[in-house]
Coordinates of C-alpha atoms in Angstrom, one line a residue:
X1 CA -20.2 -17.2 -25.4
X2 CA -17.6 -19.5 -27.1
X3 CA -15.1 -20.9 -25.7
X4 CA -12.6 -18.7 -27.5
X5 CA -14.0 -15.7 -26.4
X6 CA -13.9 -16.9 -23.1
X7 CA -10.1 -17.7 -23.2
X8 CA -10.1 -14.3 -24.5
X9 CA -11.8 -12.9 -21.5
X10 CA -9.3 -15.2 -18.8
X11 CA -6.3 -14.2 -20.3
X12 CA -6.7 -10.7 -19.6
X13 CA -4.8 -9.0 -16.8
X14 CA -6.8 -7.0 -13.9
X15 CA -8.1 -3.6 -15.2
X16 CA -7.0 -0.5 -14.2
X17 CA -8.0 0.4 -11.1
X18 CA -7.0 -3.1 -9.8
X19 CA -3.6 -3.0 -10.9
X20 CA -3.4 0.5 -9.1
X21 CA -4.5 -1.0 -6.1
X22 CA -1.9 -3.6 -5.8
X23 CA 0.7 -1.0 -6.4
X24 CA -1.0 1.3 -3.6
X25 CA -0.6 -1.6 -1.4
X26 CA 3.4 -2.3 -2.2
X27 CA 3.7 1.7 -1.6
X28 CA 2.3 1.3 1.8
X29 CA 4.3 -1.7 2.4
X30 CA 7.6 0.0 1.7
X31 CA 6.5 3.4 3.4
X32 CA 5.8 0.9 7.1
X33 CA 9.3 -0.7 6.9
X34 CA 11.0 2.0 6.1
X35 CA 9.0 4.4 9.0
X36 CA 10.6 1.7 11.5
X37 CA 13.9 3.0 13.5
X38 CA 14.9 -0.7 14.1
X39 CA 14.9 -1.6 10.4
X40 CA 16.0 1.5 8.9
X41 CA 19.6 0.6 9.2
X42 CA 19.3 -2.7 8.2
X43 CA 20.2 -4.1 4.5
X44 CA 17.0 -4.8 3.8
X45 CA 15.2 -5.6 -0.1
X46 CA 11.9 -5.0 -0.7
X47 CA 11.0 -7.6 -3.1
X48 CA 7.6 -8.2 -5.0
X49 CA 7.3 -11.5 -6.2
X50 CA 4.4 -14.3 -7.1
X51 CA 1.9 -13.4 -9.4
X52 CA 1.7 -10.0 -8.5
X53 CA 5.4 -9.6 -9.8
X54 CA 5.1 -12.0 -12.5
X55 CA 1.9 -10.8 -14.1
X56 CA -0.2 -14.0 -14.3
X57 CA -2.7 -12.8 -11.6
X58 CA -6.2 -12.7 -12.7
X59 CA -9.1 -10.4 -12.7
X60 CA -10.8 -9.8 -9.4
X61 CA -8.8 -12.4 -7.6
X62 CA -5.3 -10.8 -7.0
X63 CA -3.5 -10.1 -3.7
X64 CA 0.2 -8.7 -3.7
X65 CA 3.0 -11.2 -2.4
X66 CA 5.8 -9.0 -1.0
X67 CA 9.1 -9.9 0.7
X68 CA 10.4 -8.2 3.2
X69 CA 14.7 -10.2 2.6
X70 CA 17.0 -9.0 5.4
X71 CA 20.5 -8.9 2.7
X72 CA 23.1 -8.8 5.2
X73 CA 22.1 -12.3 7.3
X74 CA 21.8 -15.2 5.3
X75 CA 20.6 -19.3 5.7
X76 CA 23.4 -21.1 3.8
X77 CA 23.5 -24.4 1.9
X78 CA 26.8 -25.7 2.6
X79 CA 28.2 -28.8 0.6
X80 CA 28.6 -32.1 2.5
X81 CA 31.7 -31.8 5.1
X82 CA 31.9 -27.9 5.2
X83 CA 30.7 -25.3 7.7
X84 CA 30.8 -21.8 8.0
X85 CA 34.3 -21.5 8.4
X86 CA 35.4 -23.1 5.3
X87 CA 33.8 -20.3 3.8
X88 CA 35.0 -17.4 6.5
X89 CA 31.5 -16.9 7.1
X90 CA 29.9 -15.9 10.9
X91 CA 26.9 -16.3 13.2
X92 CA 24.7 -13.1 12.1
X93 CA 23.8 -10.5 14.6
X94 CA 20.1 -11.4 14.8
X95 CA 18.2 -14.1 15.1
X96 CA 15.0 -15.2 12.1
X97 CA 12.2 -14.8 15.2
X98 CA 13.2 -11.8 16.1
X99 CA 13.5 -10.2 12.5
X100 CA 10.3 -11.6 11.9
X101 CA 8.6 -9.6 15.2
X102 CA 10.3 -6.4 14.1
X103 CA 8.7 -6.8 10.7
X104 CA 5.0 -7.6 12.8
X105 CA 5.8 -4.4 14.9
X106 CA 7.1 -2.0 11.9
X107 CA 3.5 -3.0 9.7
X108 CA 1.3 -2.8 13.1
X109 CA 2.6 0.9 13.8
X110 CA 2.3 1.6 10.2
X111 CA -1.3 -0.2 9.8
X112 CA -2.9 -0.7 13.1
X113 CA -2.9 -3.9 14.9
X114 CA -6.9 -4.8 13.6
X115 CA -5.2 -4.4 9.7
X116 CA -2.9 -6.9 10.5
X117 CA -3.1 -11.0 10.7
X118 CA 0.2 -13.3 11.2
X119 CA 0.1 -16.4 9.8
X120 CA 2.1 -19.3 9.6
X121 CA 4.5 -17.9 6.8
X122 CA 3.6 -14.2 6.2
X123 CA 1.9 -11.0 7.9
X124 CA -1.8 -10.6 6.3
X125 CA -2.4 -7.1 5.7
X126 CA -6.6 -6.5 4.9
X127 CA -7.9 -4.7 2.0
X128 CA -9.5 -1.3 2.0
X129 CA -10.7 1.0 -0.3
X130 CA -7.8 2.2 -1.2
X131 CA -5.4 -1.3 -1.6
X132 CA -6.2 -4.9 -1.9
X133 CA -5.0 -7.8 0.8
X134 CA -1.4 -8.3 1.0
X135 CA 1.2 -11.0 2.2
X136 CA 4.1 -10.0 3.9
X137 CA 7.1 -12.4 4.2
X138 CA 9.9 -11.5 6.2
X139 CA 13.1 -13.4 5.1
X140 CA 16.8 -14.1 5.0
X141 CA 19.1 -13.9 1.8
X142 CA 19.8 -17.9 0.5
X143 CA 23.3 -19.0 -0.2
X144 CA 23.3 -22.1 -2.1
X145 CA 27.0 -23.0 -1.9
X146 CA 28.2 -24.9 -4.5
X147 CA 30.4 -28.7 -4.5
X148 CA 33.6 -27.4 -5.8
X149 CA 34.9 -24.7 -5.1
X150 CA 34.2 -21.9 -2.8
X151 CA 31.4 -19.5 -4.7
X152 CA 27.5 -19.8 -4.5
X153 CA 24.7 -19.5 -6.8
X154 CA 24.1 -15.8 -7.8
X155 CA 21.6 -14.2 -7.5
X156 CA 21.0 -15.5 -4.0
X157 CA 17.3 -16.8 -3.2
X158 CA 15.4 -16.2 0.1
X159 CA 14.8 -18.5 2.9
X160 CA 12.3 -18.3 5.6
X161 CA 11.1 -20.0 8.9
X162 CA 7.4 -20.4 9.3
X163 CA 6.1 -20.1 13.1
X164 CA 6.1 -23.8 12.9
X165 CA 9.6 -24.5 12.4
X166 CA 9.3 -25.0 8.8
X167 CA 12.2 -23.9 6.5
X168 CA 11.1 -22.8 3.0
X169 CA 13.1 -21.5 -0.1
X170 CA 12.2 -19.2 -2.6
X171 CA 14.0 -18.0 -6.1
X172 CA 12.0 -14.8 -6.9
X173 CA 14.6 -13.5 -9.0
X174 CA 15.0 -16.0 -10.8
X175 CA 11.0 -16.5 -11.2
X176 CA 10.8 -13.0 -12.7
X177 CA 13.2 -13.1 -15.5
X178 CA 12.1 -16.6 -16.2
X179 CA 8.4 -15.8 -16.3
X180 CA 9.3 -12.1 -18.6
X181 CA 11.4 -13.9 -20.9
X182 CA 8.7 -16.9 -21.2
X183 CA 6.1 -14.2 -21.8
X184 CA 8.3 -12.2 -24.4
X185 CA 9.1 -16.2 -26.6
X186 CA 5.9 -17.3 -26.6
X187 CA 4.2 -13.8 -28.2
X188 CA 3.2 -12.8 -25.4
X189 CA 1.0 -15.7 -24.5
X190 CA 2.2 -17.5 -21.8
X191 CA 1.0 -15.4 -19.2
X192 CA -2.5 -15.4 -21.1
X193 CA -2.3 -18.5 -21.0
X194 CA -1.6 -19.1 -16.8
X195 CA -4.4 -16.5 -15.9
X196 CA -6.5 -18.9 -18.3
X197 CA -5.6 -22.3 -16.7
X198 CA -5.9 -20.8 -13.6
X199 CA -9.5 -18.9 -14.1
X200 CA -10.2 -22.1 -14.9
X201 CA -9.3 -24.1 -12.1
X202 CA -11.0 -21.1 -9.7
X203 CA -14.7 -22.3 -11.8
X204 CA -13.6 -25.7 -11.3
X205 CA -13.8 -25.3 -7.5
X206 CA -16.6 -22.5 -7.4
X207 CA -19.0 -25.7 -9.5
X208 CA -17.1 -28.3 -6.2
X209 CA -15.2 -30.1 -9.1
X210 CA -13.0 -32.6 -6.2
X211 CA -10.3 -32.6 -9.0
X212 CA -9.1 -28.6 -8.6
X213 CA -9.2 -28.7 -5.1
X214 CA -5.6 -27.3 -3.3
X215 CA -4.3 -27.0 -6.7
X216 CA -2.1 -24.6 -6.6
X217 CA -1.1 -21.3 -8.5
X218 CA 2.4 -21.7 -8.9
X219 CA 2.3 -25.1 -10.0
X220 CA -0.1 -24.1 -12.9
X221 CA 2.0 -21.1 -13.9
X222 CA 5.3 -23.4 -13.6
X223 CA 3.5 -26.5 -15.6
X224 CA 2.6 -23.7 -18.6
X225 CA 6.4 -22.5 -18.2
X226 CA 7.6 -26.2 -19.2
X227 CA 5.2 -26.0 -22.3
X228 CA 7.6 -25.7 -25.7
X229 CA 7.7 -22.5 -27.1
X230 CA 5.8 -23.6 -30.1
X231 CA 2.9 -24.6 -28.2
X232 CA 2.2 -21.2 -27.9
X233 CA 1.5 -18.4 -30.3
X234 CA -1.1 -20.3 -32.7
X235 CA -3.9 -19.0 -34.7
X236 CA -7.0 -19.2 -31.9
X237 CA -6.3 -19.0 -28.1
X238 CA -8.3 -22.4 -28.4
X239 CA -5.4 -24.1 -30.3
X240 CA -3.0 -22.9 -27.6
X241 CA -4.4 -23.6 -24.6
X242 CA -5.6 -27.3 -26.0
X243 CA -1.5 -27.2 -27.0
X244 CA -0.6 -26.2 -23.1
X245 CA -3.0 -28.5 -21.8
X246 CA -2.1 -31.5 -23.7
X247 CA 1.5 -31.1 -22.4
X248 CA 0.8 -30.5 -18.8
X249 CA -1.4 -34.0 -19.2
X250 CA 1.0 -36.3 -20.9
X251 CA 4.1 -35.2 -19.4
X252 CA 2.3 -35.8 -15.8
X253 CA 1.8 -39.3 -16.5
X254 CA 3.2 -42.1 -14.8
X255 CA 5.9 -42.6 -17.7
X256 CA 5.8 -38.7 -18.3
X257 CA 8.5 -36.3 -17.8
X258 CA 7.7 -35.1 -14.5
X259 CA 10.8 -35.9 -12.9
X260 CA 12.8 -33.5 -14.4
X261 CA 10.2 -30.7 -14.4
X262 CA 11.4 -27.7 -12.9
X263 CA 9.2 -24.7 -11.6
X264 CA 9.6 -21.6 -13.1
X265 CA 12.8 -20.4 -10.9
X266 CA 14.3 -23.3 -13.1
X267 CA 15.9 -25.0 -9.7
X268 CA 13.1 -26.7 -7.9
X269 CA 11.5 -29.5 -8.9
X270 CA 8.0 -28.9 -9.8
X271 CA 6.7 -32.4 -7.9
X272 CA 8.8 -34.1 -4.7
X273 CA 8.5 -34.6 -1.5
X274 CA 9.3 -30.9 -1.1
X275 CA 5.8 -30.2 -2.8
X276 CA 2.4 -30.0 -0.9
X277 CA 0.6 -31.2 -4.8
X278 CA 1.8 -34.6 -6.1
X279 CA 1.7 -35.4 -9.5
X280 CA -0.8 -37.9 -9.4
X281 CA -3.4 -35.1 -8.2
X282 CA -1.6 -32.5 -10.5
X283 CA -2.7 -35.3 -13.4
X284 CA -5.8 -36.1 -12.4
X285 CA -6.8 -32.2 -12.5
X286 CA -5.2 -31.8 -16.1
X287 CA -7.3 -34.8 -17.3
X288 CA -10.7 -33.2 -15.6
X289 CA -9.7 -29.8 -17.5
X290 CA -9.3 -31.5 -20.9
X291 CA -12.8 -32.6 -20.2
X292 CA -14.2 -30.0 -19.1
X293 CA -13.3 -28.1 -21.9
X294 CA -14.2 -30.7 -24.2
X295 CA -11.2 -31.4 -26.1
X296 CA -11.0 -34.6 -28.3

């Protein structure tokens, strides 16, 4: 098989009865939270997100990211000098632990205990027959209060706690729309050409290529997200993903522009100190792709 007809073959979304599996397993997920007493008062959002939401999961390696955002409590940024009463804002009524343990209790009535795993960040729910496996994350609404002034940035973002005291922000929203309106600029390529990058880097470590180890998914589908439009969209697949891959090589050089690259939520930096992948191993996997691939 070529290597167009390859790319062809990665860029494909999951088939039919996978996709209805993932949405069998949101259903579920929305039918356990709200069968729960405790929460069914609560402002609570149900809110797909990662791949599953964005569409640049691939074939036979998908898992549905869901989070479970209580609306009505919130983490806050607040700029240097303020607090809470600046802002008229109070202490919330419940604590982030135990939010978190009625989430465990509302998806182990719902599931059975055996069905469910916590983790660090998020509540693993196993596959069946019926759904695939799942991660649940409870969460707060994010406030990111701005310098001036006394509004913050809409629409909010969620924050979480892991078990380990950890304190971890997210933008789904904002990853969404980014991702859709990506997808619909580029000719519908851009998410054709994360599933392809990151099929790829799943062969890379199924052949024990050291150079895709811990890479991970969101920082491939953010990388292809800071491509130019016009490196999408060619004649040949080929031509676009040697386009894509060039960029996500030369711009995470030393004298690149990986500075100023954001994630696909377009707030985040995609590499910091905030980042569990550093750009020198984020380079060095770009580089091992271009020659695996055989580019000149």
């Amino acid at each position: 098989m070529s290597w167009e007809d390859t790319f062809k073959s990665w860029g494909a979304a999951p088939g039919t009865t996978e996709q209805q599996k993932m949405e069998n397993t949101e259903t579920a997920v929305r039918k356990a939270i709200s069968a729960s007493a405790r929460l069914a008062d609560m402002d609570i959002s149900i809110i797909p997100q990662g791949s599953y939401k964005s569409k640049t999961n691939v074939k036979n390696d998908s898992d549905v990211d869901i989070c479970v955002c209580l609306n009505s409590t919130f983490f806050p940024r607040y700029p240097e000098g303020k607090t809470q009463n600046d802002y008229g804002n109070v202490d919330g009524s419940i604590s982030f632990s135990d939010f978190k343990n009625l989430i465990q209790k509302a998806l182990e009535d719902y599931f059975e205990k055996s069905e469910i795993t916590r983790g660090n960040k998020a509540f693993d729910i196993h596959s069946n027959t019926y759904r695939i496996d799942a991660d649940v994350v409870p969460a707060f609404a994010y406030r990111y209060y701005y310098d001036t002034g006394y509004d913050w940035h809409k629409e909010e973002g969620i924050c979480f706690l892991t078990d380990d005291g950890t304190k971890i922000i997210n933008w789904p929203h904002q990853t969404y729309r980014n991702c859709k309106n990506k997808h619909d600029a580029t000719g519908q390529r851009y998410r054709k050409m994360t599933r392809i990058l990151k099929r790829l880097r799943n062969k890379m470590q199924e052949e024990n290529i050291v150079e895709a180890k811990d890479i991970p998914s969101f920082l491939i589908q953010s990388m292809v997200w800071s491509a130019p439009d016009d490196h999408f969209n060619r004649a040949t697949y080929s031509a676009d993903v040697r386009a894509v891959l060039a960029h996500c090589y030369n711009e995470t050089l030393p004298n690149g522009k990986h500075a100023t690259l954001r994630e696909v939520n377009d707030i985040k930096n995609i590499y910091g100190s905030h980042q569990p992948c550093t750009r020198e191993k984020a380079h060095a996997f770009f580089s091992r792709a271009w020659s695996y691939f055989e580019f000149e």
